[in-house]
mmCIF file of C-alpha atoms in Angstrom:
data_model
loop_
_atom_site.group_PDB
_atom_site.id
_atom_site.type_symbol
_atom_site.label_atom_id
_atom_site.label_comp_id
_atom_site.label_asym_id
_atom_site.label_seq_id
_atom_site.Cartn_x
_atom_site.Cartn_y
_atom_site.Cartn_z
ATOM 1 C CA MET A 1 -7.729 -12.968 -8.780
ATOM 2 C CA PHE A 2 -6.025 -15.684 -6.728
ATOM 3 C CA SER A 3 -3.122 -15.901 -9.167
ATOM 4 C CA LYS A 4 -2.669 -12.118 -9.038
ATOM 5 C CA LEU A 5 -2.683 -12.096 -5.237
ATOM 6 C CA LEU A 6 -0.221 -14.978 -5.156
ATOM 7 C CA ALA A 7 2.061 -13.095 -7.548
ATOM 8 C CA GLU A 8 1.910 -9.978 -5.342
ATOM 9 C CA PHE A 9 2.614 -12.051 -2.237
ATOM 10 C CA LEU A 10 5.539 -13.961 -3.750
ATOM 11 C CA SER A 11 7.133 -11.054 -5.602
ATOM 12 C CA THR A 12 7.040 -8.822 -2.523
ATOM 13 C CA ALA A 13 8.426 -11.653 -0.417
ATOM 14 C CA LEU A 14 11.289 -12.169 -2.870
ATOM 15 C CA MET A 15 12.063 -8.440 -2.837
ATOM 16 C CA ILE A 16 12.244 -8.515 0.971
ATOM 17 C CA VAL A 17 14.450 -11.613 0.969
ATOM 18 C CA PHE A 18 16.998 -9.575 -0.969
ATOM 19 C CA GLY A 19 16.413 -6.334 0.938
ATOM 20 C CA VAL A 20 16.235 -7.507 4.556
ATOM 21 C CA GLY A 21 18.815 -10.177 3.753
ATOM 22 C CA VAL A 22 21.408 -7.660 2.610
ATOM 23 C CA HIS A 23 20.848 -5.555 5.729
ATOM 24 C CA CYS A 24 21.366 -8.647 7.890
ATOM 25 C CA ASP A 25 24.568 -9.320 5.980
ATOM 26 C CA GLU A 26 25.808 -5.752 6.304
ATOM 27 C CA VAL A 27 24.922 -5.094 9.976
ATOM 28 C CA LEU A 28 25.219 -8.332 11.952
ATOM 29 C CA ASN A 29 28.327 -9.909 13.430
ATOM 30 C CA ARG A 30 29.854 -13.078 11.983
ATOM 31 C CA THR A 31 28.514 -12.568 8.464
ATOM 32 C CA LYS A 32 30.699 -12.706 5.356
ATOM 33 C CA TYR A 33 30.005 -9.095 4.366
ATOM 34 C CA GLN A 34 29.567 -7.149 7.589
ATOM 35 C CA GLY A 35 30.336 -3.468 7.168
ATOM 36 C CA SER A 36 30.073 -3.464 3.375
ATOM 37 C CA GLY A 37 28.168 -0.194 3.478
ATOM 38 C CA HIS A 38 25.090 1.386 2.021
ATOM 39 C CA LEU A 39 26.235 1.192 -1.590
ATOM 40 C CA PHE A 40 26.343 -2.587 -1.164
ATOM 41 C CA ALA A 41 22.857 -2.575 0.360
ATOM 42 C CA ILE A 42 21.233 -0.183 -2.124
ATOM 43 C CA THR A 43 22.683 -2.083 -5.066
ATOM 44 C CA THR A 44 21.268 -5.340 -3.739
ATOM 45 C CA TRP A 45 17.838 -3.739 -3.318
ATOM 46 C CA GLY A 46 17.943 -2.565 -6.930
ATOM 47 C CA PHE A 47 19.099 -5.919 -8.290
ATOM 48 C CA GLY A 48 16.566 -7.764 -6.127
ATOM 49 C CA ILE A 49 13.651 -5.731 -7.416
ATOM 50 C CA THR A 50 14.794 -6.288 -10.995
ATOM 51 C CA ILE A 51 14.904 -10.049 -10.413
ATOM 52 C CA ALA A 52 11.457 -10.065 -8.775
ATOM 53 C CA LEU A 53 9.992 -8.214 -11.760
ATOM 54 C CA MET A 54 11.700 -10.565 -14.208
ATOM 55 C CA VAL A 55 10.303 -13.603 -12.393
ATOM 56 C CA PHE A 56 6.743 -12.406 -11.713
ATOM 57 C CA GLY A 57 6.150 -9.886 -14.504
ATOM 58 C CA ASP A 58 3.350 -7.353 -14.174
ATOM 59 C CA VAL A 59 3.157 -6.927 -10.405
ATOM 60 C CA CYS A 60 2.932 -3.907 -8.102
ATOM 61 C CA MET A 61 4.910 -5.152 -5.052
ATOM 62 C CA ASN A 62 3.836 -1.870 -3.457
ATOM 63 C CA PRO A 63 0.455 -0.656 -2.127
ATOM 64 C CA ALA A 64 1.309 2.856 -3.315
ATOM 65 C CA MET A 65 1.760 1.559 -6.866
ATOM 66 C CA ALA A 66 -1.494 -0.377 -6.538
ATOM 67 C CA LEU A 67 -3.237 2.866 -5.538
ATOM 68 C CA THR A 68 -1.785 4.658 -8.561
ATOM 69 C CA GLN A 69 -2.911 1.902 -10.892
ATOM 70 C CA ALA A 70 -6.407 1.905 -9.387
ATOM 71 C CA VAL A 71 -6.701 5.686 -9.823
ATOM 72 C CA LEU A 72 -5.575 5.377 -13.460
ATOM 73 C CA GLY A 73 -7.943 2.482 -14.154
ATOM 74 C CA MET A 74 -5.112 0.018 -14.751
ATOM 75 C CA ILE A 75 -6.521 -2.344 -12.112
ATOM 76 C CA PRO A 76 -10.028 -2.474 -10.574
ATOM 77 C CA TRP A 77 -10.476 -0.610 -7.287
ATOM 78 C CA SER A 78 -11.591 -3.907 -5.745
ATOM 79 C CA TYR A 79 -7.990 -5.171 -6.116
ATOM 80 C CA PHE A 80 -6.414 -2.414 -4.017
ATOM 81 C CA ILE A 81 -7.029 -3.727 -0.495
ATOM 82 C CA PRO A 82 -6.380 -7.413 -1.362
ATOM 83 C CA TYR A 83 -3.134 -6.404 -3.124
ATOM 84 C CA THR A 84 -2.078 -4.366 -0.083
ATOM 85 C CA LEU A 85 -2.759 -7.237 2.313
ATOM 86 C CA ALA A 86 -0.966 -9.788 0.110
ATOM 87 C CA GLU A 87 2.077 -7.533 -0.228
ATOM 88 C CA CYS A 88 2.281 -6.758 3.497
ATOM 89 C CA LEU A 89 1.896 -10.424 4.375
ATOM 90 C CA GLY A 90 4.599 -11.418 1.883
ATOM 91 C CA ALA A 91 6.954 -8.798 3.300
ATOM 92 C CA CYS A 92 6.293 -9.914 6.879
ATOM 93 C CA LEU A 93 6.760 -13.619 6.232
ATOM 94 C CA ALA A 94 9.918 -13.055 4.188
ATOM 95 C CA SER A 95 11.348 -11.053 7.092
ATOM 96 C CA LEU A 96 10.583 -13.896 9.486
ATOM 97 C CA LEU A 97 12.380 -16.242 7.105
ATOM 98 C CA MET A 98 15.458 -14.018 7.021
ATOM 99 C CA TYR A 99 15.567 -14.076 10.816
ATOM 100 C CA VAL A 100 15.642 -17.877 10.700
ATOM 101 C CA ILE A 101 18.446 -17.818 8.113
ATOM 102 C CA TYR A 102 20.516 -15.319 10.141
ATOM 103 C CA LYS A 103 19.532 -16.570 13.615
ATOM 104 C CA ASP A 104 23.113 -17.411 14.620
ATOM 105 C CA GLN A 105 24.287 -13.976 13.533
ATOM 106 C CA PHE A 106 21.492 -12.246 15.465
ATOM 107 C CA ASP A 107 22.543 -14.188 18.561
ATOM 108 C CA ALA A 108 26.164 -13.118 18.013
ATOM 109 C CA SER A 109 25.226 -9.425 17.729
ATOM 110 C CA LEU A 110 23.910 -8.534 21.173
ATOM 111 C CA GLU A 111 26.434 -5.703 21.590
ATOM 112 C CA ILE A 112 25.332 -3.976 18.382
ATOM 113 C CA ASP A 113 23.137 -0.910 18.894
ATOM 114 C CA PRO A 114 19.549 -2.262 19.059
ATOM 115 C CA VAL A 115 18.374 0.576 16.801
ATOM 116 C CA ARG A 116 20.741 -0.627 14.060
ATOM 117 C CA VAL A 117 19.331 -4.135 14.439
ATOM 118 C CA ARG A 118 15.764 -2.802 14.295
ATOM 119 C CA ASN A 119 16.641 -0.866 11.152
ATOM 120 C CA ILE A 120 17.539 -4.126 9.399
ATOM 121 C CA PHE A 121 13.776 -4.512 9.116
ATOM 122 C CA SER A 122 12.374 -0.986 8.961
ATOM 123 C CA THR A 123 13.293 2.511 7.836
ATOM 124 C CA ASN A 124 14.013 5.269 10.334
ATOM 125 C CA PRO A 125 15.656 8.696 10.015
ATOM 126 C CA LEU A 126 18.897 9.683 11.684
ATOM 127 C CA ILE A 127 17.363 13.139 12.228
ATOM 128 C CA ARG A 128 13.766 12.870 13.387
ATOM 129 C CA ASP A 129 11.843 15.765 11.851
ATOM 130 C CA LEU A 130 8.422 14.331 11.051
ATOM 131 C CA PRO A 131 7.173 17.039 8.650
ATOM 132 C CA ARG A 132 10.418 16.924 6.669
ATOM 133 C CA ASN A 133 10.576 13.117 6.874
ATOM 134 C CA PHE A 134 7.023 12.998 5.516
ATOM 135 C CA PHE A 135 7.921 15.297 2.629
ATOM 136 C CA VAL A 136 11.014 13.237 1.768
ATOM 137 C CA GLU A 137 9.010 10.004 1.576
ATOM 138 C CA PHE A 138 6.227 11.753 -0.339
ATOM 139 C CA PHE A 139 8.657 13.195 -2.880
ATOM 140 C CA ALA A 140 10.733 10.019 -3.264
ATOM 141 C CA THR A 141 7.566 8.013 -3.903
ATOM 142 C CA PHE A 142 6.304 10.587 -6.401
ATOM 143 C CA VAL A 143 9.577 10.393 -8.337
ATOM 144 C CA PHE A 144 9.655 6.596 -8.053
ATOM 145 C CA ILE A 145 6.157 5.890 -9.339
ATOM 146 C CA SER A 146 6.164 8.662 -11.937
ATOM 147 C CA ALA A 147 9.437 7.378 -13.354
ATOM 148 C CA ILE A 148 8.185 3.781 -13.427
ATOM 149 C CA LEU A 149 5.139 4.845 -15.406
ATOM 150 C CA GLY A 150 7.361 6.810 -17.756
ATOM 151 C CA ILE A 151 9.507 3.717 -18.300
ATOM 152 C CA VAL A 152 6.399 1.611 -18.908
ATOM 153 C CA LYS A 153 5.198 4.088 -21.542
ATOM 154 C CA ASN A 154 8.479 4.844 -23.300
ATOM 155 C CA GLN A 155 10.644 1.763 -22.730
ATOM 156 C CA PRO A 156 8.218 -1.134 -22.164
ATOM 157 C CA ASN A 157 10.848 -3.784 -22.904
ATOM 158 C CA LEU A 158 13.192 -2.423 -20.240
ATOM 159 C CA VAL A 159 10.835 -2.174 -17.264
ATOM 160 C CA SER A 160 12.575 -4.749 -15.051
ATOM 161 C CA ILE A 161 16.043 -3.322 -15.560
ATOM 162 C CA GLY A 162 14.811 0.262 -15.558
ATOM 163 C CA VAL A 163 13.036 -0.075 -12.215
ATOM 164 C CA GLY A 164 16.124 -1.627 -10.640
ATOM 165 C CA LEU A 165 18.293 1.240 -11.881
ATOM 166 C CA LEU A 166 15.675 3.689 -10.637
ATOM 167 C CA VAL A 167 15.722 2.199 -7.130
ATOM 168 C CA TRP A 168 19.519 2.371 -7.149
ATOM 169 C CA ALA A 169 19.502 6.032 -8.220
ATOM 170 C CA ILE A 170 16.793 7.128 -5.774
ATOM 171 C CA GLY A 171 18.532 5.294 -2.963
ATOM 172 C CA MET A 172 21.781 7.114 -3.659
ATOM 173 C CA ALA A 173 20.159 10.536 -4.137
ATOM 174 C CA LEU A 174 17.219 10.553 -1.702
ATOM 175 C CA GLY A 175 17.870 7.666 0.682
ATOM 176 C CA GLY A 176 19.948 9.568 3.213
ATOM 177 C CA PRO A 177 17.235 11.363 5.224
ATOM 178 C CA THR A 178 14.755 8.495 5.775
ATOM 179 C CA GLY A 179 16.036 5.299 4.143
ATOM 180 C CA PHE A 180 13.655 5.670 1.138
ATOM 181 C CA ALA A 181 10.844 3.208 1.899
ATOM 182 C CA MET A 182 8.528 4.455 -0.914
ATOM 183 C CA ASN A 183 6.427 1.397 -0.168
ATOM 184 C CA PRO A 184 4.163 0.819 2.871
ATOM 185 C CA ALA A 185 4.476 -2.974 2.555
ATOM 186 C CA ARG A 186 8.285 -2.824 2.428
ATOM 187 C CA ASP A 187 8.353 -1.051 5.799
ATOM 188 C CA LEU A 188 5.255 -2.158 7.705
ATOM 189 C CA GLY A 189 5.560 -5.885 6.919
ATOM 190 C CA PRO A 190 9.145 -6.177 8.194
ATOM 191 C CA ARG A 191 8.388 -3.792 11.070
ATOM 192 C CA LEU A 192 5.617 -6.156 12.180
ATOM 193 C CA ALA A 193 8.023 -9.087 11.864
ATOM 194 C CA TYR A 194 10.487 -7.308 14.170
ATOM 195 C CA THR A 195 7.680 -6.849 16.689
ATOM 196 C CA LEU A 196 6.866 -10.566 16.596
ATOM 197 C CA LEU A 197 10.398 -11.985 16.576
ATOM 198 C CA PRO A 198 12.189 -13.135 19.751
ATOM 199 C CA ILE A 199 15.214 -10.914 19.091
ATOM 200 C CA LYS A 200 17.241 -10.334 22.237
ATOM 201 C CA ASN A 201 17.952 -6.787 23.447
ATOM 202 C CA LYS A 202 15.065 -5.471 21.328
ATOM 203 C CA THR A 203 14.322 -1.743 21.235
ATOM 204 C CA ASN A 204 11.086 0.193 20.679
ATOM 205 C CA ASN A 205 9.691 -0.377 17.185
ATOM 206 C CA ASP A 206 8.571 3.252 16.723
ATOM 207 C CA TRP A 207 5.163 2.567 15.222
ATOM 208 C CA GLN A 208 4.374 6.283 15.355
ATOM 209 C CA TYR A 209 7.034 6.939 12.731
ATOM 210 C CA GLY A 210 6.272 3.752 10.812
ATOM 211 C CA LEU A 211 2.560 4.391 10.398
ATOM 212 C CA LEU A 212 2.898 8.098 9.648
ATOM 213 C CA ILE A 213 5.944 8.317 7.360
ATOM 214 C CA PRO A 214 6.521 5.091 5.370
ATOM 215 C CA GLY A 215 2.965 3.970 6.110
ATOM 216 C CA LEU A 216 1.112 7.061 4.867
ATOM 217 C CA ALA A 217 3.365 9.446 2.901
ATOM 218 C CA PRO A 218 3.837 7.072 -0.083
ATOM 219 C CA TYR A 219 0.098 7.154 -0.762
ATOM 220 C CA PHE A 220 0.191 10.939 -1.218
ATOM 221 C CA GLY A 221 3.169 10.550 -3.531
ATOM 222 C CA ALA A 222 1.228 7.901 -5.437
ATOM 223 C CA LEU A 223 -1.763 10.202 -5.939
ATOM 224 C CA CYS A 224 0.467 12.955 -7.306
ATOM 225 C CA ALA A 225 2.205 10.432 -9.562
ATOM 226 C CA ALA A 226 -1.185 9.352 -10.892
ATOM 227 C CA ALA A 227 -1.992 12.981 -11.720
ATOM 228 C CA PHE A 228 1.380 13.397 -13.466
ATOM 229 C CA ALA A 229 0.825 10.196 -15.440
ATOM 230 C CA LYS A 230 -2.651 11.275 -16.505
ATOM 231 C CA PHE A 231 -1.985 14.878 -17.432
ATOM 232 C CA TYR A 232 1.598 14.667 -18.693
ATOM 233 C CA LEU A 233 2.342 11.088 -19.712
ATOM 234 C CA GLY A 234 -1.123 10.612 -21.158
ATOM 235 C CA PHE A 235 -2.245 7.529 -19.263
#
């Protein structure tokens, strides 16, 4: 159990190093790649998740995926809460680390819109429509987890690469409305880090959105993905 929790903690942390790191690089002043755009960021997320899966193997890195696996009997229900805590903690600590790495750039970016700086860490919509935002995150997570399970069943030797390509594709197709969290740990861990960090000119962290949309909607998508996997994929 300890080794599994450590793998969840470390793999999620590595994913966030790539993900929050690329947003720091793209948004902040005095970085090498400021302004590279969302294609640059989404591609790095996809590559980073592939690398994390290659390094750590059979990990969830996502409480919504852990819920799906528990429903399908792939992991014991007793693992769900410990997995969730390990993943959120890994995401939070990795975000704190990225602040340390980019501290000089954060200090040089005081004139940047504080919301853009906050969104280095967390997902937020450009158009706030909570019912629609909820549906987007629900649907993106359903597609994400269902497709992963399909890859696991039909292309088991290509899971790491397949999941990275999947993240890239979903980001390009469904990332525009909400930023495609699809993962409570990916959003809530870094959002907590932003709350704790001594970032100057900090704005409101919008926990209402964070807890409701990326914090809750992925679980509903995960339950529907579990049903799809059971009744269509044959898990």
